C-alpha cells in the first residue's frame, strides 16, 4: 500500500477498510498489508520519491494498492517520474485497464446516457510517455525541447491483443483510438498492427477512429462503445472522458496490469491527489473502492471483488453520495454505508 499524496491516504484508508470487510465475509480472502510512506513528503525529506531499491522491495508483493501521487511543492513530472511511472514500467504493467460504467444511483452529466459500460485499454509502458529526448540551448532564444514517442511492434501488439481478447469476452466490439491523420509515422504503425492482430479475431467487430472524433462520439453516443484501445496518451485522455460521462472522475478505477504475472500489478483510483480538498474528509472514495474490487478480481477472488462493487452501487443508489455526486456525504459516511452494505444488517 502506497497511500501517496493529497487525498490518497484518505481514499486508500477507506479501500483497506472495505477490503477487510470483504475478507470478513469470504473465507477464501486473506489479506496482509504493508504500508510504504512514499510520496512528496518523503521527497522533501529524502530527495527522492521512493528509496533506490523501491522496486526490489515491491516485487515480492502480490499487488500494489496506490492512492495518488502529486503535491504542489514538487513539480508533477518529478513526482510522477519518481514513483508511479517507474512502477508501471519497471513491473511491465503494459495494460492500463479503465472501466467506466454508470453505477446504479449515479447520474451522468449526459441527458440520455443510455447503457454506459465502456472499458478503455490504455498502453502503459511506452508511446508518448517516453524519457527519450532532451533540451538544448536552455535559457536562450534558440532553446529546443524534444521528446520522442516510442512505439514498438511488441509493445503495440501485446496491448492490442489484450484488447481483442477482452472485447471477445464482452460485447464483441473494439475501437482502436488513433490519430494517424496528423501523426503520420507512429500512428499509422499502430493502425497497421491493430488491423493485423484483428485478423486473428474474426469474431470481434473492430474499427479505428481518430481520437478527437472518438472523444466527441463517446460524449454523444456512449452506448455504442464496448472496448477502446489506445496509446498511452490517447488512452489517458479518453479514459478521463469515459470516467466523466459515467458520472464523476471520483468513481473510476484504474488497474495497471502485468498480464503475465511476472510482476505485481498496481491498482489505483483514476483521480489525482486533489490538493484543493485534501484533508477535509470529503473526498469521494468510490474510485479507490472500485480499484480494490479490481485488485481482488485480479488475485483470483472475483466473487469478493464483485461483492465490493455491488456494495458500492447499493450504497450510492440508497442515497449516500459525496459532493461530487451531488450529495452531502463525507468520506466517512460513504465508507460506513459501503461497509454496512457489505456486511449486511446485524
Ligand atoms: C493517470 C494520471 C497519470 C498518467 C499522471 C499523473 C502521470 O493522469 O494515471 O491517468 O497520465 O498516467
Ligand atoms: Mn490521467
mmCIF file of C-alpha atoms and ligand atoms in Angstrom:
data_model
loop_
_atom_site.group_PDB
_atom_site.id
_atom_site.type_symbol
_atom_site.label_atom_id
_atom_site.label_comp_id
_atom_site.label_asym_id
_atom_site.label_seq_id
_atom_site.Cartn_x
_atom_site.Cartn_y
_atom_site.Cartn_z
ATOM 1 C CA UNK A 1 0.000 0.000 0.000
ATOM 2 C CA UNK A 2 1.342 3.357 -1.087
ATOM 3 C CA UNK A 3 -1.133 5.980 0.053
ATOM 4 C CA UNK A 4 0.828 8.806 -1.550
ATOM 5 C CA UNK A 5 -0.238 12.424 -1.515
ATOM 6 C CA UNK A 6 -3.254 14.673 -1.018
ATOM 7 C CA UNK A 7 -6.484 12.694 -0.737
ATOM 8 C CA UNK A 8 -4.505 9.498 -1.445
ATOM 9 C CA UNK A 9 -4.223 8.465 2.230
ATOM 10 C CA UNK A 10 -7.915 9.240 2.845
ATOM 11 C CA UNK A 11 -9.222 7.125 -0.010
ATOM 12 C CA UNK A 12 -6.731 4.279 0.369
ATOM 13 C CA UNK A 13 -7.569 4.121 4.067
ATOM 14 C CA UNK A 14 -11.180 3.583 3.046
ATOM 15 C CA UNK A 15 -10.218 0.966 0.487
ATOM 16 C CA UNK A 16 -8.337 -1.044 3.097
ATOM 17 C CA UNK A 17 -11.321 -0.988 5.459
ATOM 18 C CA UNK A 18 -13.604 -2.119 2.655
ATOM 19 C CA UNK A 19 -11.187 -4.879 1.664
ATOM 20 C CA UNK A 20 -11.058 -6.052 5.265
ATOM 21 C CA UNK A 21 -14.838 -6.115 5.429
ATOM 22 C CA UNK A 22 -14.928 -8.128 2.209
ATOM 23 C CA UNK A 23 -12.401 -10.572 3.692
ATOM 24 C CA UNK A 24 -14.597 -10.951 6.758
ATOM 25 C CA UNK A 25 -17.407 -12.177 4.503
ATOM 26 C CA UNK A 26 -15.279 -14.550 2.462
ATOM 27 C CA UNK A 27 -13.033 -17.177 3.998
ATOM 28 C CA UNK A 28 -11.049 -17.521 0.779
ATOM 29 C CA UNK A 29 -9.756 -13.966 1.131
ATOM 30 C CA UNK A 30 -6.868 -13.421 3.497
ATOM 31 C CA UNK A 31 -5.206 -10.053 3.427
ATOM 32 C CA UNK A 32 -1.986 -8.679 4.790
ATOM 33 C CA UNK A 33 -0.932 -5.098 4.201
ATOM 34 C CA UNK A 34 2.427 -3.384 4.310
ATOM 35 C CA UNK A 35 2.461 0.373 4.057
ATOM 36 C CA UNK A 36 5.170 2.439 2.390
ATOM 37 C CA UNK A 37 5.280 6.164 3.197
ATOM 38 C CA UNK A 38 6.489 7.173 -0.253
ATOM 39 C CA UNK A 39 5.403 10.354 -1.964
ATOM 40 C CA UNK A 40 6.017 14.084 -1.965
ATOM 41 C CA UNK A 41 6.566 14.418 1.788
ATOM 42 C CA UNK A 42 9.104 11.631 1.585
ATOM 43 C CA UNK A 43 10.707 13.502 -1.310
ATOM 44 C CA UNK A 44 11.102 16.710 0.677
ATOM 45 C CA UNK A 45 12.885 14.733 3.378
ATOM 46 C CA UNK A 46 14.968 12.322 1.284
ATOM 47 C CA UNK A 47 15.318 13.990 -2.101
ATOM 48 C CA UNK A 48 13.581 11.086 -3.822
ATOM 49 C CA UNK A 49 10.021 9.843 -4.125
ATOM 50 C CA UNK A 50 10.909 6.306 -3.041
ATOM 51 C CA UNK A 51 14.124 4.592 -1.981
ATOM 52 C CA UNK A 52 16.589 3.467 -4.649
ATOM 53 C CA UNK A 53 15.611 -0.131 -4.086
ATOM 54 C CA UNK A 54 11.873 0.637 -4.064
ATOM 55 C CA UNK A 55 11.035 -1.715 -6.914
ATOM 56 C CA UNK A 56 13.062 -4.523 -5.346
ATOM 57 C CA UNK A 57 11.061 -4.010 -2.165
ATOM 58 C CA UNK A 58 7.741 -4.139 -4.000
ATOM 59 C CA UNK A 59 8.461 -7.036 -6.319
ATOM 60 C CA UNK A 60 7.696 -9.678 -3.697
ATOM 61 C CA UNK A 61 4.133 -8.490 -3.095
ATOM 62 C CA UNK A 62 1.018 -9.897 -4.770
ATOM 63 C CA UNK A 63 -0.390 -6.491 -5.631
ATOM 64 C CA UNK A 64 0.156 -2.803 -5.062
ATOM 65 C CA UNK A 65 -2.630 -0.514 -3.907
ATOM 66 C CA UNK A 66 -1.940 3.153 -4.541
ATOM 67 C CA UNK A 67 -3.758 6.369 -3.653
ATOM 68 C CA UNK A 68 -2.479 9.301 -5.660
ATOM 69 C CA UNK A 69 0.828 10.974 -6.389
ATOM 70 C CA UNK A 70 1.475 14.698 -6.656
ATOM 71 C CA UNK A 71 1.612 17.786 -4.472
ATOM 72 C CA UNK A 72 2.217 21.455 -5.324
ATOM 73 C CA UNK A 73 5.610 21.517 -3.563
ATOM 74 C CA UNK A 74 7.130 19.060 -6.073
ATOM 75 C CA UNK A 75 6.870 19.505 -9.848
ATOM 76 C CA UNK A 76 4.455 16.886 -11.226
ATOM 77 C CA UNK A 77 6.916 15.428 -13.698
ATOM 78 C CA UNK A 78 9.395 14.901 -10.863
ATOM 79 C CA UNK A 79 6.910 13.228 -8.514
ATOM 80 C CA UNK A 80 5.302 11.044 -11.175
ATOM 81 C CA UNK A 81 8.548 10.008 -12.838
ATOM 82 C CA UNK A 82 9.897 9.268 -9.354
ATOM 83 C CA UNK A 83 7.175 6.897 -8.194
ATOM 84 C CA UNK A 84 4.158 5.873 -10.255
ATOM 85 C CA UNK A 85 5.654 5.775 -13.740
ATOM 86 C CA UNK A 86 8.766 3.760 -12.747
ATOM 87 C CA UNK A 87 6.483 1.178 -11.136
ATOM 88 C CA UNK A 88 4.258 0.902 -14.228
ATOM 89 C CA UNK A 89 7.328 0.446 -16.417
ATOM 90 C CA UNK A 90 9.608 -1.467 -14.101
ATOM 91 C CA UNK A 91 6.886 -4.032 -13.474
ATOM 92 C CA UNK A 92 5.923 -4.130 -17.140
ATOM 93 C CA UNK A 93 2.320 -3.227 -16.351
ATOM 94 C CA UNK A 94 1.624 -2.767 -20.002
ATOM 95 C CA UNK A 95 -2.150 -2.849 -19.782
ATOM 96 C CA UNK A 96 -3.897 0.007 -18.046
ATOM 97 C CA UNK A 97 -7.475 -1.146 -17.735
ATOM 98 C CA UNK A 98 -10.013 1.576 -17.078
ATOM 99 C CA UNK A 99 -13.630 0.505 -16.834
ATOM 100 C CA UNK A 100 -16.384 3.119 -16.804
ATOM 101 C CA UNK A 101 -19.946 2.174 -16.032
ATOM 102 C CA UNK A 102 -22.988 4.122 -14.977
ATOM 103 C CA UNK A 103 -23.423 2.733 -11.476
ATOM 104 C CA UNK A 104 -26.929 2.499 -10.037
ATOM 105 C CA UNK A 105 -27.821 5.753 -8.336
ATOM 106 C CA UNK A 106 -25.259 7.859 -10.156
ATOM 107 C CA UNK A 107 -26.406 10.420 -12.646
ATOM 108 C CA UNK A 108 -24.410 11.136 -15.752
ATOM 109 C CA UNK A 109 -23.830 14.697 -16.953
ATOM 110 C CA UNK A 110 -25.323 13.485 -20.231
ATOM 111 C CA UNK A 111 -29.048 13.913 -20.660
ATOM 112 C CA UNK A 112 -29.517 10.496 -22.251
ATOM 113 C CA UNK A 113 -26.560 8.341 -21.308
ATOM 114 C CA UNK A 114 -28.219 5.053 -22.217
ATOM 115 C CA UNK A 115 -26.397 1.925 -21.083
ATOM 116 C CA UNK A 116 -22.908 3.147 -20.439
ATOM 117 C CA UNK A 117 -20.376 0.369 -19.988
ATOM 118 C CA UNK A 118 -17.030 1.036 -21.616
ATOM 119 C CA UNK A 119 -13.558 -0.263 -20.846
ATOM 120 C CA UNK A 120 -10.547 1.669 -22.027
ATOM 121 C CA UNK A 121 -7.400 -0.390 -22.515
ATOM 122 C CA UNK A 122 -4.525 2.027 -22.384
ATOM 123 C CA UNK A 123 -0.945 1.186 -23.344
ATOM 124 C CA UNK A 124 1.028 1.865 -20.197
ATOM 125 C CA UNK A 125 4.750 1.461 -20.753
ATOM 126 C CA UNK A 126 5.790 3.368 -23.881
ATOM 127 C CA UNK A 127 4.293 5.656 -26.534
ATOM 128 C CA UNK A 128 4.167 9.345 -25.811
ATOM 129 C CA UNK A 129 5.297 8.827 -22.196
ATOM 130 C CA UNK A 130 8.949 8.462 -23.034
ATOM 131 C CA UNK A 131 12.071 9.796 -21.437
ATOM 132 C CA UNK A 132 13.901 9.848 -24.760
ATOM 133 C CA UNK A 133 14.688 13.433 -25.556
ATOM 134 C CA UNK A 134 16.200 16.494 -24.050
ATOM 135 C CA UNK A 135 16.594 20.225 -24.017
ATOM 136 C CA UNK A 136 19.248 22.268 -25.736
ATOM 137 C CA UNK A 137 20.285 25.902 -25.616
ATOM 138 C CA UNK A 138 18.433 26.314 -22.360
ATOM 139 C CA UNK A 139 17.550 29.829 -21.427
ATOM 140 C CA UNK A 140 18.381 31.221 -24.863
ATOM 141 C CA UNK A 141 16.021 32.282 -27.650
ATOM 142 C CA UNK A 142 17.213 29.173 -29.542
ATOM 143 C CA UNK A 143 16.007 26.821 -26.835
ATOM 144 C CA UNK A 144 14.752 23.458 -28.140
ATOM 145 C CA UNK A 145 12.762 20.728 -26.382
ATOM 146 C CA UNK A 146 12.448 17.306 -27.990
ATOM 147 C CA UNK A 147 10.598 14.278 -26.649
ATOM 148 C CA UNK A 148 10.357 11.268 -28.886
ATOM 149 C CA UNK A 149 7.331 8.984 -28.887
ATOM 150 C CA UNK A 150 8.349 5.364 -28.758
ATOM 151 C CA UNK A 151 6.093 2.787 -30.401
ATOM 152 C CA UNK A 152 7.418 -0.754 -30.636
ATOM 153 C CA UNK A 153 5.851 -3.638 -32.530
ATOM 154 C CA UNK A 154 5.977 -5.766 -29.414
ATOM 155 C CA UNK A 155 4.500 -3.016 -27.257
ATOM 156 C CA UNK A 156 1.600 -2.203 -29.563
ATOM 157 C CA UNK A 157 0.865 -5.796 -30.440
ATOM 158 C CA UNK A 158 0.570 -7.072 -26.896
ATOM 159 C CA UNK A 159 -1.783 -4.356 -25.705
ATOM 160 C CA UNK A 160 -3.914 -4.566 -28.842
ATOM 161 C CA UNK A 161 -4.117 -8.328 -28.428
ATOM 162 C CA UNK A 162 -5.228 -7.906 -24.840
ATOM 163 C CA UNK A 163 -7.986 -5.576 -26.047
ATOM 164 C CA UNK A 164 -9.203 -8.023 -28.721
ATOM 165 C CA UNK A 165 -9.318 -10.808 -26.129
ATOM 166 C CA UNK A 166 -11.253 -8.598 -23.741
ATOM 167 C CA UNK A 167 -13.701 -7.468 -26.432
ATOM 168 C CA UNK A 168 -14.281 -11.132 -27.299
ATOM 169 C CA UNK A 169 -15.296 -11.803 -23.704
ATOM 170 C CA UNK A 170 -17.525 -8.731 -23.573
ATOM 171 C CA UNK A 171 -19.902 -7.478 -26.261
ATOM 172 C CA UNK A 172 -17.526 -8.134 -29.148
ATOM 173 C CA UNK A 173 -16.773 -4.620 -30.373
ATOM 174 C CA UNK A 174 -13.426 -2.913 -30.289
ATOM 175 C CA UNK A 175 -12.398 0.579 -31.331
ATOM 176 C CA UNK A 176 -8.752 1.452 -31.823
ATOM 177 C CA UNK A 177 -8.034 5.076 -30.953
ATOM 178 C CA UNK A 178 -5.682 6.608 -33.450
ATOM 179 C CA UNK A 179 -4.599 9.964 -34.803
ATOM 180 C CA UNK A 180 -2.921 8.767 -37.955
ATOM 181 C CA UNK A 181 -4.291 11.662 -39.966
ATOM 182 C CA UNK A 182 -1.977 14.075 -38.160
ATOM 183 C CA UNK A 183 0.691 11.966 -36.505
ATOM 184 C CA UNK A 184 1.962 10.354 -39.613
ATOM 185 C CA UNK A 185 4.589 7.831 -38.512
ATOM 186 C CA UNK A 186 3.782 6.243 -35.179
ATOM 187 C CA UNK A 187 0.003 6.245 -35.508
ATOM 188 C CA UNK A 188 -0.181 4.524 -38.925
ATOM 189 C CA UNK A 189 2.173 1.949 -37.388
ATOM 190 C CA UNK A 190 -0.331 1.482 -34.563
ATOM 191 C CA UNK A 191 -3.194 1.179 -37.079
ATOM 192 C CA UNK A 192 -1.318 -1.407 -39.115
ATOM 193 C CA UNK A 193 -0.708 -3.635 -36.098
ATOM 194 C CA UNK A 194 -4.296 -3.132 -34.923
ATOM 195 C CA UNK A 195 -5.570 -4.478 -38.266
ATOM 196 C CA UNK A 196 -3.019 -7.283 -38.403
ATOM 197 C CA UNK A 197 -3.897 -8.618 -34.959
ATOM 198 C CA UNK A 198 -7.574 -8.186 -35.831
ATOM 199 C CA UNK A 199 -7.145 -10.855 -38.497
ATOM 200 C CA UNK A 200 -6.870 -13.374 -35.666
ATOM 201 C CA UNK A 201 -10.144 -12.252 -34.111
ATOM 202 C CA UNK A 202 -12.836 -12.550 -36.778
ATOM 203 C CA UNK A 203 -15.479 -12.640 -34.053
ATOM 204 C CA UNK A 204 -14.650 -9.133 -32.880
ATOM 205 C CA UNK A 205 -16.083 -6.210 -34.784
ATOM 206 C CA UNK A 206 -13.131 -3.836 -34.904
ATOM 207 C CA UNK A 207 -12.655 -0.343 -36.260
ATOM 208 C CA UNK A 208 -10.203 2.517 -35.981
ATOM 209 C CA UNK A 209 -11.338 6.005 -35.099
ATOM 210 C CA UNK A 210 -9.420 9.240 -34.764
ATOM 211 C CA UNK A 211 -9.217 10.098 -31.122
ATOM 212 C CA UNK A 212 -10.621 13.607 -31.440
ATOM 213 C CA UNK A 213 -13.757 12.389 -33.190
ATOM 214 C CA UNK A 214 -13.881 9.424 -30.840
ATOM 215 C CA UNK A 215 -13.881 11.712 -27.788
ATOM 216 C CA UNK A 216 -16.889 13.511 -29.251
ATOM 217 C CA UNK A 217 -18.666 10.243 -30.100
ATOM 218 C CA UNK A 218 -18.201 8.951 -26.574
ATOM 219 C CA UNK A 219 -19.990 12.029 -25.282
ATOM 220 C CA UNK A 220 -22.744 11.870 -27.912
ATOM 221 C CA UNK A 221 -23.377 8.098 -28.026
ATOM 222 C CA UNK A 222 -21.604 6.292 -25.187
ATOM 223 C CA UNK A 223 -23.877 3.270 -25.551
ATOM 224 C CA UNK A 224 -22.195 2.473 -28.882
ATOM 225 C CA UNK A 225 -18.871 1.631 -27.251
ATOM 226 C CA UNK A 226 -17.605 -1.517 -25.605
ATOM 227 C CA UNK A 227 -13.801 -1.751 -25.527
ATOM 228 C CA UNK A 228 -11.498 1.043 -26.685
ATOM 229 C CA UNK A 229 -7.746 0.549 -27.028
ATOM 230 C CA UNK A 230 -5.279 3.398 -27.349
ATOM 231 C CA UNK A 231 -1.743 4.581 -26.867
ATOM 232 C CA UNK A 232 -0.502 5.850 -23.538
ATOM 233 C CA UNK A 233 -1.583 9.460 -24.087
ATOM 234 C CA UNK A 234 -4.739 8.859 -26.109
ATOM 235 C CA UNK A 235 -5.825 6.191 -23.620
ATOM 236 C CA UNK A 236 -5.206 8.583 -20.752
ATOM 237 C CA UNK A 237 -7.350 11.309 -22.296
ATOM 238 C CA UNK A 238 -10.161 9.045 -23.463
ATOM 239 C CA UNK A 239 -10.409 7.243 -20.130
ATOM 240 C CA UNK A 240 -10.936 10.532 -18.394
ATOM 241 C CA UNK A 241 -13.779 11.283 -20.830
ATOM 242 C CA UNK A 242 -15.380 7.883 -20.211
ATOM 243 C CA UNK A 243 -14.998 8.433 -16.455
ATOM 244 C CA UNK A 244 -16.635 11.859 -16.668
ATOM 245 C CA UNK A 245 -19.624 10.725 -18.710
ATOM 246 C CA UNK A 246 -20.195 7.881 -16.266
ATOM 247 C CA UNK A 247 -20.867 10.409 -13.547
ATOM 248 C CA UNK A 248 -17.673 11.629 -11.947
ATOM 249 C CA UNK A 249 -13.922 11.283 -12.130
ATOM 250 C CA UNK A 250 -14.089 10.248 -8.470
ATOM 251 C CA UNK A 251 -15.705 6.921 -9.293
ATOM 252 C CA UNK A 252 -13.446 5.430 -11.921
ATOM 253 C CA UNK A 253 -10.720 2.888 -11.130
ATOM 254 C CA UNK A 254 -7.510 2.031 -12.884
ATOM 255 C CA UNK A 255 -5.802 -1.357 -12.989
ATOM 256 C CA UNK A 256 -2.176 -1.346 -14.120
ATOM 257 C CA UNK A 257 -1.732 -4.944 -15.138
ATOM 258 C CA UNK A 258 1.266 -7.091 -15.788
ATOM 259 C CA UNK A 259 -0.819 -9.755 -17.525
ATOM 260 C CA UNK A 260 1.855 -12.448 -17.500
ATOM 261 C CA UNK A 261 2.084 -12.213 -13.707
ATOM 262 C CA UNK A 262 5.846 -11.879 -13.524
ATOM 263 C CA UNK A 263 5.466 -8.708 -11.504
ATOM 264 C CA UNK A 264 2.839 -7.340 -9.152
ATOM 265 C CA UNK A 265 0.057 -5.282 -10.710
ATOM 266 C CA UNK A 266 -0.976 -1.901 -9.336
ATOM 267 C CA UNK A 267 -4.485 -0.687 -8.541
ATOM 268 C CA UNK A 268 -5.474 2.934 -8.024
ATOM 269 C CA UNK A 269 -8.332 5.344 -8.479
ATOM 270 C CA UNK A 270 -8.154 7.243 -11.744
ATOM 271 C CA UNK A 271 -8.310 10.623 -9.980
ATOM 272 C CA UNK A 272 -5.356 12.606 -8.698
ATOM 273 C CA UNK A 273 -4.314 13.885 -5.276
ATOM 274 C CA UNK A 274 -6.826 16.805 -5.313
ATOM 275 C CA UNK A 275 -4.832 19.274 -3.175
ATOM 276 C CA UNK A 276 -7.848 21.597 -3.040
ATOM 277 C CA UNK A 277 -9.897 19.212 -0.894
ATOM 278 C CA UNK A 278 -7.133 17.166 0.774
ATOM 279 C CA UNK A 279 -7.532 16.574 4.490
ATOM 280 C CA UNK A 280 -11.138 17.763 4.615
ATOM 281 C CA UNK A 281 -12.722 14.333 4.805
ATOM 282 C CA UNK A 282 -14.933 14.961 1.789
ATOM 283 C CA UNK A 283 -13.118 13.068 -0.974
ATOM 284 C CA UNK A 284 -15.140 10.524 -2.886
ATOM 285 C CA UNK A 285 -13.619 7.127 -2.011
ATOM 286 C CA UNK A 286 -15.513 5.317 -4.795
ATOM 287 C CA UNK A 287 -12.604 5.158 -7.237
ATOM 288 C CA UNK A 288 -10.371 3.618 -4.590
ATOM 289 C CA UNK A 289 -13.139 1.193 -3.587
ATOM 290 C CA UNK A 290 -13.725 0.083 -7.175
ATOM 291 C CA UNK A 291 -9.936 -0.272 -7.582
ATOM 292 C CA UNK A 292 -9.913 -2.539 -4.513
ATOM 293 C CA UNK A 293 -12.590 -4.626 -6.210
ATOM 294 C CA UNK A 294 -10.410 -4.982 -9.319
ATOM 295 C CA UNK A 295 -7.465 -5.931 -7.113
ATOM 296 C CA UNK A 296 -9.366 -8.861 -5.624
ATOM 297 C CA UNK A 297 -10.583 -9.898 -9.057
ATOM 298 C CA UNK A 298 -7.004 -9.889 -10.337
ATOM 299 C CA UNK A 299 -5.870 -12.037 -7.410
ATOM 300 C CA UNK A 300 -8.451 -14.678 -8.302
ATOM 301 C CA UNK A 301 -11.101 -13.553 -5.807
ATOM 302 C CA UNK A 302 -13.591 -12.280 -8.347
ATOM 303 C CA UNK A 303 -16.611 -13.057 -6.209
ATOM 304 C CA UNK A 304 -15.366 -10.996 -3.287
ATOM 305 C CA UNK A 305 -14.423 -8.244 -5.724
ATOM 306 C CA UNK A 306 -17.899 -8.193 -7.211
ATOM 307 C CA UNK A 307 -19.403 -8.034 -3.757
ATOM 308 C CA UNK A 308 -17.440 -4.836 -3.113
ATOM 309 C CA UNK A 309 -18.665 -3.244 -6.326
ATOM 310 C CA UNK A 310 -22.240 -4.309 -5.549
ATOM 311 C CA UNK A 311 -21.990 -2.794 -2.086
ATOM 312 C CA UNK A 312 -20.678 0.464 -3.539
ATOM 313 C CA UNK A 313 -23.527 0.573 -6.020
ATOM 314 C CA UNK A 314 -26.084 -0.246 -3.350
ATOM 315 C CA UNK A 315 -24.752 2.472 -1.041
ATOM 316 C CA UNK A 316 -24.861 5.105 -3.761
ATOM 317 C CA UNK A 317 -28.279 4.120 -5.031
ATOM 318 C CA UNK A 318 -29.635 4.172 -1.472
ATOM 319 C CA UNK A 319 -28.699 7.841 -1.430
ATOM 320 C CA UNK A 320 -25.247 8.115 0.137
ATOM 321 C CA UNK A 321 -23.391 10.416 -2.223
ATOM 322 C CA UNK A 322 -20.378 12.653 -1.822
ATOM 323 C CA UNK A 323 -20.497 16.231 -3.077
ATOM 324 C CA UNK A 324 -19.055 15.483 -6.492
ATOM 325 C CA UNK A 325 -22.047 13.147 -6.966
ATOM 326 C CA UNK A 326 -24.496 15.843 -5.956
ATOM 327 C CA UNK A 327 -24.872 14.712 -2.340
ATOM 328 C CA UNK A 328 -23.574 15.872 1.034
ATOM 329 C CA UNK A 329 -21.963 12.699 2.401
ATOM 330 C CA UNK A 330 -18.473 12.824 3.859
ATOM 331 C CA UNK A 331 -15.812 10.250 3.032
ATOM 332 C CA UNK A 332 -16.534 8.566 6.370
ATOM 333 C CA UNK A 333 -20.291 8.415 5.803
ATOM 334 C CA UNK A 334 -19.756 6.931 2.370
ATOM 335 C CA UNK A 335 -17.337 4.373 3.815
ATOM 336 C CA UNK A 336 -19.722 3.324 6.553
ATOM 337 C CA UNK A 337 -22.554 2.965 4.064
ATOM 338 C CA UNK A 338 -20.485 0.711 1.810
ATOM 339 C CA UNK A 339 -19.272 -1.430 4.706
ATOM 340 C CA UNK A 340 -22.854 -1.722 6.008
ATOM 341 C CA UNK A 341 -23.961 -2.969 2.593
ATOM 342 C CA UNK A 342 -21.086 -5.426 2.552
ATOM 343 C CA UNK A 343 -21.597 -6.893 5.983
ATOM 344 C CA UNK A 344 -25.379 -6.873 5.839
ATOM 345 C CA UNK A 345 -27.733 -5.889 8.652
ATOM 346 C CA UNK A 346 -26.578 -7.083 12.097
HETATM 347 C C1 LIG B 1 -3.253 8.797 -14.741
HETATM 348 C C2 LIG B 1 -2.548 10.065 -14.437
HETATM 349 C C3 LIG B 1 -1.066 9.895 -14.734
HETATM 350 C C4 LIG B 1 -0.909 9.476 -16.187
HETATM 351 C C5 LIG B 1 -0.233 11.124 -14.459
HETATM 352 C C6 LIG B 1 -0.425 11.617 -13.062
HETATM 353 C C7 LIG B 1 1.224 10.920 -14.805
HETATM 354 O O1 LIG B 1 -3.092 11.103 -15.193
HETATM 355 O O2 LIG B 1 -2.967 7.770 -14.097
HETATM 356 O O3 LIG B 1 -4.114 8.792 -15.603
HETATM 357 O O4 LIG B 1 -1.008 10.318 -17.082
HETATM 358 O O5 LIG B 1 -0.705 8.304 -16.424
HETATM 359 MN MN1 LIG B 2 -4.844 10.561 -16.398
#
